[in-house]
PDB file of C-alpha atoms in Angstrom:
ATOM      1  CA  MET A  23       8.092  -4.187 -26.672  1.00 54.00           C
ATOM      2  CA  ALA A  24       9.541  -2.603 -23.532  1.00 57.00           C
ATOM      3  CA  GLU A  25      12.903  -3.891 -22.368  1.00 61.00           C
ATOM      4  CA  LEU A  26      13.499  -5.283 -18.890  1.00 68.00           C
ATOM      5  CA  ALA A  27      16.821  -4.559 -17.185  1.00 62.00           C
ATOM      6  CA  ARG A  28      18.901  -7.560 -16.184  1.00 65.00           C
ATOM      7  CA  ILE A  29      18.753  -8.495 -12.524  1.00 50.00           C
ATOM      8  CA  THR A  30      21.657  -8.164 -10.151  1.00 54.00           C
ATOM      9  CA  VAL A  31      21.052 -10.767  -7.482  1.00 46.00           C
ATOM     10  CA  GLU A  32      20.398  -9.372  -4.002  1.00 48.00           C
ATOM     11  CA  PRO A  33      21.326 -12.005  -1.425  1.00 43.00           C
ATOM     12  CA  ARG A  34      18.758 -10.731   1.097  1.00 45.00           C
ATOM     13  CA  GLU A  35      15.806 -11.389  -1.224  1.00 51.00           C
ATOM     14  CA  PRO A  36      14.620 -14.561  -3.018  1.00 68.00           C
ATOM     15  CA  LEU A  37      15.326 -14.277  -6.723  1.00 80.00           C
ATOM     16  CA  ALA A  38      11.745 -15.148  -7.704  1.00 77.00           C
ATOM     17  CA  ALA A  39      10.499 -12.227  -5.583  1.00 76.00           C
ATOM     18  CA  GLU A  40      12.857  -9.859  -7.388  1.00 80.00           C
ATOM     19  CA  VAL A  41      11.667 -11.191 -10.747  1.00 86.00           C
ATOM     20  CA  SER A  42       8.062 -10.711  -9.617  1.00 83.00           C
ATOM     21  CA  ARG A  43       8.823  -7.124  -8.649  1.00 78.00           C
ATOM     22  CA  ARG A  44      10.467  -6.414 -12.003  1.00 85.00           C
ATOM     23  CA  LEU A  45       7.484  -7.884 -13.832  1.00 88.00           C
ATOM     24  CA  ILE A  46       5.076  -5.804 -11.741  1.00 83.00           C
ATOM     25  CA  ASP A  47       7.038  -2.637 -12.551  1.00 80.00           C
ATOM     26  CA  TYR A  48       6.892  -3.617 -16.224  1.00 85.00           C
ATOM     27  CA  LEU A  49       3.148  -4.295 -16.127  1.00 84.00           C
ATOM     28  CA  MET A  50       2.449  -1.039 -14.273  1.00 75.00           C
ATOM     29  CA  SER A  51       4.650   1.065 -16.565  1.00 76.00           C
ATOM     30  CA  GLY A  52       1.797   1.915 -18.907  1.00 76.00           C
ATOM     31  CA  GLU A  53       3.535   0.298 -21.868  1.00 83.00           C
ATOM     32  CA  VAL A  54       1.519  -2.900 -21.420  1.00 86.00           C
ATOM     33  CA  GLN A  55      -2.240  -2.719 -21.836  1.00 89.00           C
ATOM     34  CA  PRO A  56      -4.822  -5.167 -20.461  1.00 88.00           C
ATOM     35  CA  GLY A  57      -5.127  -8.021 -22.918  1.00 91.00           C
ATOM     36  CA  ASP A  58      -1.560  -7.668 -24.239  1.00 93.00           C
ATOM     37  CA  ARG A  59       0.650 -10.736 -24.368  1.00 94.00           C
ATOM     38  CA  ILE A  60       3.854 -10.390 -22.368  1.00 94.00           C
ATOM     39  CA  PRO A  61       7.238 -11.784 -23.489  1.00 93.00           C
ATOM     40  CA  SER A  62       7.635 -15.550 -23.358  1.00 93.00           C
ATOM     41  CA  GLU A  63       9.448 -17.368 -20.559  1.00 92.00           C
ATOM     42  CA  ARG A  64      12.465 -17.743 -22.823  1.00 92.00           C
ATOM     43  CA  GLN A  65      12.492 -14.045 -23.701  1.00 93.00           C
ATOM     44  CA  LEU A  66      12.107 -13.033 -20.047  1.00 93.00           C
ATOM     45  CA  THR A  67      14.928 -15.388 -19.100  1.00 93.00           C
ATOM     46  CA  GLU A  68      17.211 -13.675 -21.613  1.00 92.00           C
ATOM     47  CA  MET A  69      16.071 -10.156 -20.695  1.00 90.00           C
ATOM     48  CA  LEU A  70      16.459 -10.596 -16.941  1.00 90.00           C
ATOM     49  CA  GLY A  71      19.480 -12.887 -16.930  1.00 90.00           C
ATOM     50  CA  VAL A  72      17.908 -15.486 -14.656  1.00 91.00           C
ATOM     51  CA  ASN A  73      17.012 -19.136 -15.096  1.00 92.00           C
ATOM     52  CA  ARG A  74      13.745 -20.295 -16.598  1.00 92.00           C
ATOM     53  CA  PRO A  75      12.313 -22.003 -13.466  1.00 91.00           C
ATOM     54  CA  THR A  76      12.621 -18.703 -11.578  1.00 91.00           C
ATOM     55  CA  VAL A  77      10.739 -16.844 -14.316  1.00 92.00           C
ATOM     56  CA  ARG A  78       8.093 -19.586 -14.368  1.00 91.00           C
ATOM     57  CA  GLU A  79       7.642 -19.321 -10.595  1.00 89.00           C
ATOM     58  CA  ALA A  80       7.231 -15.531 -10.788  1.00 88.00           C
ATOM     59  CA  ILE A  81       4.684 -15.801 -13.591  1.00 91.00           C
ATOM     60  CA  LYS A  82       2.668 -18.369 -11.642  1.00 88.00           C
ATOM     61  CA  SER A  83       2.693 -16.088  -8.592  1.00 82.00           C
ATOM     62  CA  LEU A  84       1.394 -13.133 -10.589  1.00 85.00           C
ATOM     63  CA  GLY A  85      -1.186 -15.377 -12.205  1.00 85.00           C
ATOM     64  CA  PHE A  86      -2.402 -16.402  -8.757  1.00 77.00           C
ATOM     65  CA  LEU A  87      -2.698 -12.719  -7.796  1.00 74.00           C
ATOM     66  CA  GLY A  88      -4.812 -12.037 -10.870  1.00 79.00           C
ATOM     67  CA  LEU A  89      -2.350  -9.888 -12.803  1.00 83.00           C
ATOM     68  CA  LEU A  90      -1.551 -12.451 -15.481  1.00 89.00           C
ATOM     69  CA  GLU A  91      -3.588 -15.024 -17.406  1.00 91.00           C
ATOM     70  CA  ILE A  92      -1.694 -18.103 -18.575  1.00 90.00           C
ATOM     71  CA  ARG A  93      -3.212 -19.586 -21.742  1.00 90.00           C
ATOM     72  CA  GLN A  94      -1.954 -22.976 -22.789  1.00 85.00           C
ATOM     73  CA  SER A  95      -0.308 -22.968 -26.251  1.00 84.00           C
ATOM     74  CA  SER A  96      -0.988 -19.233 -26.557  1.00 89.00           C
ATOM     75  CA  GLY A  97       1.149 -17.385 -24.026  1.00 92.00           C
ATOM     76  CA  THR A  98       0.745 -15.222 -20.954  1.00 94.00           C
ATOM     77  CA  TYR A  99      -1.449 -12.125 -21.010  1.00 94.00           C
ATOM     78  CA  PHE A 100      -1.774  -9.055 -18.792  1.00 91.00           C
ATOM     79  CA  ARG A 101      -5.229  -9.021 -17.213  1.00 87.00           C
ATOM     80  CA  GLY A 102      -5.032  -5.468 -15.848  1.00 80.00           C
ATOM     81  CA  THR A 103      -5.496  -4.413 -12.250  1.00 69.00           C
ATOM     82  CA  ASP A 104      -8.378  -3.664  -9.965  1.00 65.00           C
ATOM     83  CA  SER A 105      -8.458  -2.424  -6.371  1.00 52.00           C
ATOM     84  CA  ASP A 106      -8.459  -5.990  -4.976  1.00 60.00           C
ATOM     85  CA  VAL A 107      -5.326  -6.902  -6.937  1.00 63.00           C
ATOM     86  CA  LEU A 108      -3.601  -3.715  -5.789  1.00 59.00           C
ATOM     87  CA  TYR A 109      -4.540  -4.480  -2.197  1.00 55.00           C
ATOM     88  CA  ARG A 110      -2.992  -7.939  -2.386  1.00 60.00           C
ATOM     89  CA  LEU A 111       0.158  -6.540  -4.010  1.00 62.00           C
ATOM     90  CA  PHE A 112       0.568  -4.004  -1.219  1.00 55.00           C
ATOM     91  CA  GLU A 113      -0.116  -6.682   1.417  1.00 53.00           C
ATOM     92  CA  LEU A 114       2.578  -8.955   0.030  1.00 56.00           C
ATOM     93  CA  GLY A 115       5.062  -6.155  -0.430  1.00 55.00           C
ATOM     94  CA  LEU A 116       5.668  -7.007  -4.075  1.00 51.00           C
ATOM     95  CA  VAL A 117       5.629  -3.382  -5.169  1.00 52.00           C
ATOM     96  CA  LEU A 118       8.196  -2.333  -2.601  1.00 53.00           C
ATOM     97  CA  GLY A 119      11.932  -1.887  -2.519  1.00 54.00           C
ATOM     98  CA  GLU A 120      14.037   0.929  -1.103  1.00 56.00           C
ATOM     99  CA  ARG A 121      12.520   3.551  -3.396  1.00 61.00           C
ATOM    100  CA  GLY A 122       9.110   1.883  -3.308  1.00 63.00           C
ATOM    101  CA  SER A 123       9.042   2.002   0.477  1.00 68.00           C
ATOM    102  CA  ARG A 124       9.598   5.743   0.482  1.00 75.00           C
ATOM    103  CA  ASP A 125       7.091   6.243  -2.306  1.00 77.00           C
ATOM    104  CA  MET A 126       4.568   4.210  -0.308  1.00 78.00           C
ATOM    105  CA  VAL A 127       4.959   6.474   2.724  1.00 82.00           C
ATOM    106  CA  HIS A 128       4.559   9.620   0.644  1.00 86.00           C
ATOM    107  CA  ALA A 129       1.644   8.268  -1.399  1.00 86.00           C
ATOM    108  CA  ARG A 130      -0.178   7.096   1.710  1.00 89.00           C
ATOM    109  CA  ALA A 131       0.191  10.531   3.310  1.00 92.00           C
ATOM    110  CA  GLU A 132      -1.185  12.305   0.242  1.00 93.00           C
ATOM    111  CA  LEU A 133      -4.128   9.916  -0.105  1.00 93.00           C
ATOM    112  CA  GLU A 134      -5.042  10.186   3.576  1.00 95.00           C
ATOM    113  CA  VAL A 135      -5.249  13.965   3.162  1.00 96.00           C
ATOM    114  CA  ILE A 136      -7.528  13.616   0.123  1.00 96.00           C
ATOM    115  CA  VAL A 137      -9.773  11.115   1.916  1.00 96.00           C
ATOM    116  CA  ALA A 138     -10.097  13.374   4.969  1.00 97.00           C
ATOM    117  CA  GLY A 139     -11.341  16.207   2.763  1.00 96.00           C
ATOM    118  CA  LEU A 140     -13.784  13.958   0.936  1.00 96.00           C
ATOM    119  CA  ALA A 141     -15.069  12.579   4.245  1.00 97.00           C
ATOM    120  CA  ALA A 142     -15.800  16.109   5.456  1.00 97.00           C
ATOM    121  CA  GLN A 143     -17.690  16.899   2.261  1.00 96.00           C
ATOM    122  CA  ALA A 144     -19.708  13.664   2.331  1.00 95.00           C
ATOM    123  CA  ARG A 145     -20.345  13.460   6.072  1.00 94.00           C
ATOM    124  CA  ASP A 146     -23.733  12.500   7.421  1.00 95.00           C
ATOM    125  CA  GLU A 147     -25.030  11.917  10.925  1.00 95.00           C
ATOM    126  CA  ALA A 148     -24.345   8.175  10.887  1.00 95.00           C
ATOM    127  CA  GLY A 149     -20.834   8.675   9.566  1.00 95.00           C
ATOM    128  CA  VAL A 150     -19.974  11.289  12.161  1.00 96.00           C
ATOM    129  CA  GLU A 151     -21.251   9.045  14.963  1.00 97.00           C
ATOM    130  CA  LEU A 152     -19.182   6.139  13.669  1.00 96.00           C
ATOM    131  CA  LEU A 153     -16.099   8.343  13.560  1.00 97.00           C
ATOM    132  CA  ARG A 154     -16.854   9.620  17.082  1.00 97.00           C
ATOM    133  CA  ALA A 155     -17.061   6.008  18.297  1.00 97.00           C
ATOM    134  CA  ARG A 156     -13.729   5.204  16.655  1.00 97.00           C
ATOM    135  CA  LEU A 157     -12.114   8.215  18.338  1.00 97.00           C
ATOM    136  CA  THR A 158     -13.545   7.195  21.705  1.00 97.00           C
ATOM    137  CA  ALA A 159     -12.129   3.706  21.218  1.00 97.00           C
ATOM    138  CA  MET A 160      -8.696   5.214  20.598  1.00 95.00           C
ATOM    139  CA  ARG A 161      -8.929   7.099  23.890  1.00 95.00           C
ATOM    140  CA  GLU A 162     -10.272   4.251  26.025  1.00 95.00           C
ATOM    141  CA  CYS A 163      -8.835   1.018  24.613  1.00 94.00           C
ATOM    142  CA  PRO A 164      -5.915  -0.885  26.211  1.00 93.00           C
ATOM    143  CA  ASP A 165      -2.470   0.049  24.923  1.00 88.00           C
ATOM    144  CA  GLU A 166      -2.069  -3.176  22.960  1.00 86.00           C
ATOM    145  CA  GLU A 167      -5.288  -2.442  21.047  1.00 91.00           C
ATOM    146  CA  PHE A 168      -4.421   1.144  20.167  1.00 90.00           C
ATOM    147  CA  PRO A 169      -2.829   0.427  16.732  1.00 86.00           C
ATOM    148  CA  GLU A 170      -5.973  -1.422  15.663  1.00 89.00           C
ATOM    149  CA  ALA A 171      -8.182   1.389  16.975  1.00 93.00           C
ATOM    150  CA  ASP A 172      -6.057   3.933  15.096  1.00 91.00           C
ATOM    151  CA  THR A 173      -6.432   1.941  11.870  1.00 90.00           C
ATOM    152  CA  ALA A 174     -10.187   1.633  12.446  1.00 94.00           C
ATOM    153  CA  PHE A 175     -10.488   5.434  12.671  1.00 96.00           C
ATOM    154  CA  HIS A 176      -8.782   5.862   9.299  1.00 95.00           C
ATOM    155  CA  ALA A 177     -10.874   3.054   7.810  1.00 94.00           C
ATOM    156  CA  ALA A 178     -14.035   4.844   8.945  1.00 95.00           C
ATOM    157  CA  LEU A 179     -12.829   7.979   7.173  1.00 96.00           C
ATOM    158  CA  GLY A 180     -12.375   5.924   4.021  1.00 94.00           C
ATOM    159  CA  GLU A 181     -15.908   4.593   4.253  1.00 93.00           C
ATOM    160  CA  LEU A 182     -17.302   8.064   4.899  1.00 95.00           C
ATOM    161  CA  ALA A 183     -15.409   9.515   1.926  1.00 95.00           C
ATOM    162  CA  GLY A 184     -17.343   7.207  -0.399  1.00 92.00           C
ATOM    163  CA  ASN A 185     -14.544   6.449  -2.868  1.00 91.00           C
ATOM    164  CA  THR A 186     -14.004   2.686  -3.018  1.00 88.00           C
ATOM    165  CA  VAL A 187     -10.747   2.853  -4.975  1.00 84.00           C
ATOM    166  CA  LEU A 188      -9.106   5.225  -2.496  1.00 88.00           C
ATOM    167  CA  ARG A 189     -10.549   3.212   0.386  1.00 88.00           C
ATOM    168  CA  ASP A 190      -9.110  -0.078  -0.861  1.00 83.00           C
ATOM    169  CA  MET A 191      -5.742   1.353  -1.865  1.00 83.00           C
ATOM    170  CA  LEU A 192      -5.308   2.871   1.577  1.00 86.00           C
ATOM    171  CA  LYS A 193      -6.441  -0.353   3.212  1.00 83.00           C
ATOM    172  CA  GLY A 194      -3.599  -2.180   1.497  1.00 76.00           C
ATOM    173  CA  MET A 195      -1.079   0.545   2.287  1.00 79.00           C
ATOM    174  CA  ARG A 196      -1.993   0.607   5.968  1.00 80.00           C
ATOM    175  CA  ALA A 197      -1.772  -3.166   6.220  1.00 72.00           C
ATOM    176  CA  MET A 198       1.638  -3.199   4.580  1.00 68.00           C
ATOM    177  CA  ILE A 199       2.957  -0.384   6.760  1.00 70.00           C
ATOM    178  CA  GLN A 200       1.599  -1.948   9.941  1.00 66.00           C
ATOM    179  CA  ARG A 201       2.739  -5.505   9.269  1.00 56.00           C
ATOM    180  CA  GLY A 202       5.868  -4.742   7.292  1.00 52.00           C
ATOM    181  CA  TRP A 203       7.389  -1.895   9.290  1.00 53.00           C
ATOM    182  CA  VAL A 204       5.573  -0.846  12.437  1.00 53.00           C
ATOM    183  CA  GLU A 205       5.426  -4.316  14.005  1.00 51.00           C
ATOM    184  CA  ARG A 206       9.097  -4.913  13.201  1.00 48.00           C
ATOM    185  CA  THR A 207      10.530  -1.508  14.077  1.00 48.00           C
ATOM    186  CA  GLY A 208       8.130  -0.017  16.628  1.00 50.00           C
ATOM    187  CA  ALA A 209       7.768   3.033  14.371  1.00 48.00           C
ATOM    188  CA  VAL A 210       4.739   4.450  16.138  1.00 55.00           C
ATOM    189  CA  ARG A 211       4.108   7.794  17.766  1.00 65.00           C
ATOM    190  CA  PRO A 212       3.411   8.002  21.506  1.00 77.00           C
ATOM    191  CA  ARG A 213      -0.223   7.147  22.162  1.00 84.00           C
ATOM    192  CA  GLU A 214      -1.093  10.551  23.631  1.00 89.00           C
ATOM    193  CA  VAL A 215       0.386  12.343  20.620  1.00 87.00           C
ATOM    194  CA  ALA A 216      -1.324  10.034  18.114  1.00 89.00           C
ATOM    195  CA  TYR A 217      -4.705  10.437  19.783  1.00 94.00           C
ATOM    196  CA  ALA A 218      -4.345  14.221  19.991  1.00 95.00           C
ATOM    197  CA  ASP A 219      -3.591  14.321  16.253  1.00 94.00           C
ATOM    198  CA  HIS A 220      -6.948  12.675  15.476  1.00 97.00           C
ATOM    199  CA  VAL A 221      -9.136  15.024  17.502  1.00 97.00           C
ATOM    200  CA  PRO A 222      -8.919  17.986  15.076  1.00 98.00           C
ATOM    201  CA  ILE A 223      -9.446  15.599  12.147  1.00 98.00           C
ATOM    202  CA  PHE A 224     -12.686  14.392  13.692  1.00 98.00           C
ATOM    203  CA  GLU A 225     -13.836  17.910  14.580  1.00 98.00           C
ATOM    204  CA  ALA A 226     -13.215  19.195  11.057  1.00 98.00           C
ATOM    205  CA  VAL A 227     -15.059  16.279   9.469  1.00 98.00           C
ATOM    206  CA  ALA A 228     -17.969  16.644  11.908  1.00 97.00           C
ATOM    207  CA  GLN A 229     -18.243  20.324  10.981  1.00 97.00           C
ATOM    208  CA  GLY A 230     -18.037  19.584   7.264  1.00 97.00           C
ATOM    209  CA  ASP A 231     -14.905  21.711   6.910  1.00 97.00           C
ATOM    210  CA  ALA A 232     -12.951  19.969   4.151  1.00 96.00           C
ATOM    211  CA  ALA A 233     -10.030  22.410   4.187  1.00 96.00           C
ATOM    212  CA  ALA A 234      -9.575  22.048   7.935  1.00 97.00           C
ATOM    213  CA  ALA A 235      -9.848  18.246   7.663  1.00 97.00           C
ATOM    214  CA  ARG A 236      -7.112  18.168   5.034  1.00 96.00           C
ATOM    215  CA  THR A 237      -4.907  20.467   7.104  1.00 96.00           C
ATOM    216  CA  ALA A 238      -5.359  18.387  10.262  1.00 96.00           C
ATOM    217  CA  MET A 239      -4.646  15.151   8.416  1.00 96.00           C
ATOM    218  CA  ALA A 240      -1.583  16.639   6.723  1.00 95.00           C
ATOM    219  CA  ARG A 241      -0.226  17.658  10.119  1.00 94.00           C
ATOM    220  CA  HIS A 242      -0.835  14.163  11.483  1.00 93.00           C
ATOM    221  CA  MET A 243       0.716  12.443   8.472  1.00 92.00           C
ATOM    222  CA  GLU A 244       3.775  14.688   8.569  1.00 92.00           C
ATOM    223  CA  GLY A 245       4.753  13.328  11.970  1.00 87.00           C
ATOM    224  CA  ALA A 246       3.743   9.756  11.191  1.00 84.00           C
ATOM    225  CA  SER A 247       5.617   9.737   7.876  1.00 84.00           C
ATOM    226  CA  ARG A 248       8.733  11.227   9.426  1.00 84.00           C
ATOM    227  CA  ARG A 249       8.834   8.468  12.029  1.00 79.00           C
ATOM    228  CA  LEU A 250       8.351   5.776   9.390  1.00 76.00           C
ATOM    229  CA  MET A 251      11.132   7.223   7.259  1.00 76.00           C
ATOM    230  CA  GLU A 252      13.452   7.243  10.260  1.00 75.00           C
ATOM    231  CA  ALA A 253      12.610   3.589  10.889  1.00 65.00           C
ATOM    232  CA  LEU A 254      13.340   2.765   7.258  1.00 61.00           C
ATOM    233  CA  GLU A 255      16.719   4.474   7.450  1.00 65.00           C
ATOM    234  CA  GLN A 256      17.611   2.567  10.605  1.00 61.00           C
ATOM    235  CA  ARG A 257      16.573  -0.725   8.992  1.00 52.00           C
ATOM    236  CA  GLU A 258      18.729  -0.011   5.946  1.00 49.00           C
ATOM    237  CA  ALA A 259      21.773   1.127   7.948  1.00 49.00           C
TER     238      ALA A 259
END
């Protein structure tokens, strides 16, 4: 059975949330397989160095999310993950921390590049027209609606790419980044720059040029990720 490191209490974060995060890391480590029983409340209390009500609260939260199944008189079992569970985890920020935040930014950038290439390969007339409409909305919408229009463009790419797992993972990542960081820090690029970044992405996808689509998206994500990282550093200072 994998060991869980004892928790050092962080005053800025509720203890149950930290316990939930530790349990998620444990469940996602690969050492626990779907259907496996996890340590008991008493064992988790001893491993983590926290009180039993806190462990119980964390287990109930992860049961509500669909990660754990609580069986009366039998124990608590890992149910495994699916894209919907991952989306909810990203939305709630339970997989984040200082390192997790940086990993999220990097992972999102890499996945957006992959999706752009897949979208170019799988493009069809309807998909290209949808993407064109999303780009037009970015150019013409009021300033306050631009972040939503930007997100809609990326969502259309995800639909066009045809990979539901990548689509849903990115949906959760974008929601977490937008609600967790951008709205709190203003970590967005100037509208003109952001729009200009999307034009070559659209053109490459419309032409079916996967390599060019990946290159254009990588260029866009480089600037977007840099700004997010700067915002994270300022928040942590």
